[in-house]
mmCIF file of C-alpha atoms in Angstrom:
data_model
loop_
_atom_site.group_PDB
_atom_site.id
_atom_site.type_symbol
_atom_site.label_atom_id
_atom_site.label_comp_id
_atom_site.label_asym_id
_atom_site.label_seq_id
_atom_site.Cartn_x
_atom_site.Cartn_y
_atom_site.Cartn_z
ATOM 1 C CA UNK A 1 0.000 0.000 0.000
ATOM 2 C CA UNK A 2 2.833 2.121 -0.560
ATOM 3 C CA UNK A 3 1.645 3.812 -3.541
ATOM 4 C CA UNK A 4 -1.339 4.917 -2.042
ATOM 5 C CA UNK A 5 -2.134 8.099 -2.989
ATOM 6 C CA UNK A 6 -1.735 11.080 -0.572
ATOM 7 C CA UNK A 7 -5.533 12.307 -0.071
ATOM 8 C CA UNK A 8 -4.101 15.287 1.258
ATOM 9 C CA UNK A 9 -2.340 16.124 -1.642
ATOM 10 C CA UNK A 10 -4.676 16.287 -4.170
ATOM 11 C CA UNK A 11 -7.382 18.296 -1.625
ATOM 12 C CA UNK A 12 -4.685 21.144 -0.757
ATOM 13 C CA UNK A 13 -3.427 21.259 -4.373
ATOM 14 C CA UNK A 14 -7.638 21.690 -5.331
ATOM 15 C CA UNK A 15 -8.173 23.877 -2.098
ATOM 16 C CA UNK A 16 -5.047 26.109 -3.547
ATOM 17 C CA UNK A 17 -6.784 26.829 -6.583
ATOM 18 C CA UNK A 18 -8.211 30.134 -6.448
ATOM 19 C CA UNK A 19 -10.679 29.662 -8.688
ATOM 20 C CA UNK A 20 -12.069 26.196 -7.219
ATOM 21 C CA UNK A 21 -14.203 26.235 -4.280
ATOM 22 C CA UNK A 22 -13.276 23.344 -2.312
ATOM 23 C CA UNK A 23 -16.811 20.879 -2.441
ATOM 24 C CA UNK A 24 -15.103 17.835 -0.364
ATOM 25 C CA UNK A 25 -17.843 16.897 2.237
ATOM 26 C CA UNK A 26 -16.601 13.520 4.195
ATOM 27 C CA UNK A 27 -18.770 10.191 4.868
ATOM 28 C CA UNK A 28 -19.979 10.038 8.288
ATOM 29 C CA UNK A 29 -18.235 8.140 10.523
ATOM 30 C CA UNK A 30 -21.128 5.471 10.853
ATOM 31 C CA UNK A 31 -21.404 5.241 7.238
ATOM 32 C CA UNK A 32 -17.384 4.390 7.334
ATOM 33 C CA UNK A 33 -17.783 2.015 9.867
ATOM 34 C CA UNK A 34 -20.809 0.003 8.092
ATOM 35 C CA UNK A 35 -18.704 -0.747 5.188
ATOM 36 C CA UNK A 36 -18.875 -4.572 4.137
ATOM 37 C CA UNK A 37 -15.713 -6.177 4.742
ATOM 38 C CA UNK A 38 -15.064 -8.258 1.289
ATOM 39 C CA UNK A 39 -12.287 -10.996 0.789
ATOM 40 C CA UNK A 40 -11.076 -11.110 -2.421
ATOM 41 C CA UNK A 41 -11.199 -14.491 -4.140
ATOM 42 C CA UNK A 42 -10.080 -13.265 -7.196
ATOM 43 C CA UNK A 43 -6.931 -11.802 -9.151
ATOM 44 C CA UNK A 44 -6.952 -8.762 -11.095
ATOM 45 C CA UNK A 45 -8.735 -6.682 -8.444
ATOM 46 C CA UNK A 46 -7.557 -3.044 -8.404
ATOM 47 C CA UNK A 47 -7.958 -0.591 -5.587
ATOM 48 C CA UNK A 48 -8.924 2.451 -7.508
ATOM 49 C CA UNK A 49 -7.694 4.763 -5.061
ATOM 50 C CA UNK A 50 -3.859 3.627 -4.629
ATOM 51 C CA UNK A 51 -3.939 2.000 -8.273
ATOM 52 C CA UNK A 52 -2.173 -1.342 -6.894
ATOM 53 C CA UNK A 53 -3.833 -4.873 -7.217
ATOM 54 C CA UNK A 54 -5.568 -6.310 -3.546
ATOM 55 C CA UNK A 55 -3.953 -9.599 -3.147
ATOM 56 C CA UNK A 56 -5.941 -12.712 -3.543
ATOM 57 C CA UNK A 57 -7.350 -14.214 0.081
ATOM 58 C CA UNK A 58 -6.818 -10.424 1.022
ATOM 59 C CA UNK A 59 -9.623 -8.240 3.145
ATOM 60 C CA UNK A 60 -10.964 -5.323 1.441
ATOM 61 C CA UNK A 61 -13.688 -2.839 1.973
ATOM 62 C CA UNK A 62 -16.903 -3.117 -0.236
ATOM 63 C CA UNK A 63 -18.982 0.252 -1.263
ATOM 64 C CA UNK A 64 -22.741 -0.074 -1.448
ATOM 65 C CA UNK A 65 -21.856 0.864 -5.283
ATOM 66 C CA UNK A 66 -20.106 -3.092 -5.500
ATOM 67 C CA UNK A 67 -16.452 -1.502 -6.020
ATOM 68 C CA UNK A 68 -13.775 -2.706 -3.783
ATOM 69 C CA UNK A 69 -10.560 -1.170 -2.432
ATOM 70 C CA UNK A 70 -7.464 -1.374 0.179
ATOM 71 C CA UNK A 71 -9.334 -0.943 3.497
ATOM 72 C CA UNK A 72 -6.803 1.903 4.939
ATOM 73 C CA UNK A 73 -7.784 3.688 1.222
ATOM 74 C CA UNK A 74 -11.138 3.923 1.243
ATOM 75 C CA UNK A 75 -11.316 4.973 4.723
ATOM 76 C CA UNK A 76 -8.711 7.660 4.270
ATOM 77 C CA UNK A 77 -10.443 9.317 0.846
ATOM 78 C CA UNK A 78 -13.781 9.071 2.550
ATOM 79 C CA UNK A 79 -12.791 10.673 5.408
ATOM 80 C CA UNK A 80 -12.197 13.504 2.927
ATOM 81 C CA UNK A 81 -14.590 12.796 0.339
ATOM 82 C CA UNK A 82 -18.481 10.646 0.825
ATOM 83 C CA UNK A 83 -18.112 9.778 -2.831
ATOM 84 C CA UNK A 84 -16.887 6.551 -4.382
ATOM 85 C CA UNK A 85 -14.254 7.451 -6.185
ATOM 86 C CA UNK A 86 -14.928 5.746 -9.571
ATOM 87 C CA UNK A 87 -18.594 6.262 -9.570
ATOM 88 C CA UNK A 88 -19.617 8.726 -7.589
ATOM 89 C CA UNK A 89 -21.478 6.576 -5.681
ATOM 90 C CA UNK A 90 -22.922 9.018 -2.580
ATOM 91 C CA UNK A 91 -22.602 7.927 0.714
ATOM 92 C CA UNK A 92 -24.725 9.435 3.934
ATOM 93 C CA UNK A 93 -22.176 12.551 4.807
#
């Protein structure tokens, strides 16, 4: 999970922006916590969020949307963001 990407990053480098109003409204906390632990039975998965495959037999964390990622990334974008990040998928904020 070492090429996870830095969250924090990408919201100062949009909050920076002069012309950008920052929109990033979190998931709540409850909605974080619900999230349906998934093991991964098969290869080829990719966490969206650090762009790095989740190992077979390997615990991830399941959206309502069906997508799947690295349990330490999804919690850290949603804890800046209450949208899946590759649909848009709205969680309760």
């Amino acid at each position: 999970m070492e090429a996870c990407i830095k969250i924090d990053a990408i919201v100062e480098d949009v909050a920076a922006d002069d012309d950008v109003q920052p929109a990033f409204v979190p998931a709540s906390k409850s909605a974080i916590e619900k999230l349906e632990r998934v093991r991964v039975e098969t290869a080829g998965v990719c966490c969206s969020v650090c762009i790095a495959e989740i190992a077979v037999g390997s615990e991830g964390r399941g959206l309502p949307c069906s997508h799947v990622y690295h349990d330490a990334c999804i919690v850290e974008w949603l804890e800046k963001s209450h949208f899946c990040p590759l649909c848009r998928f709205s969680l309760p904020a």
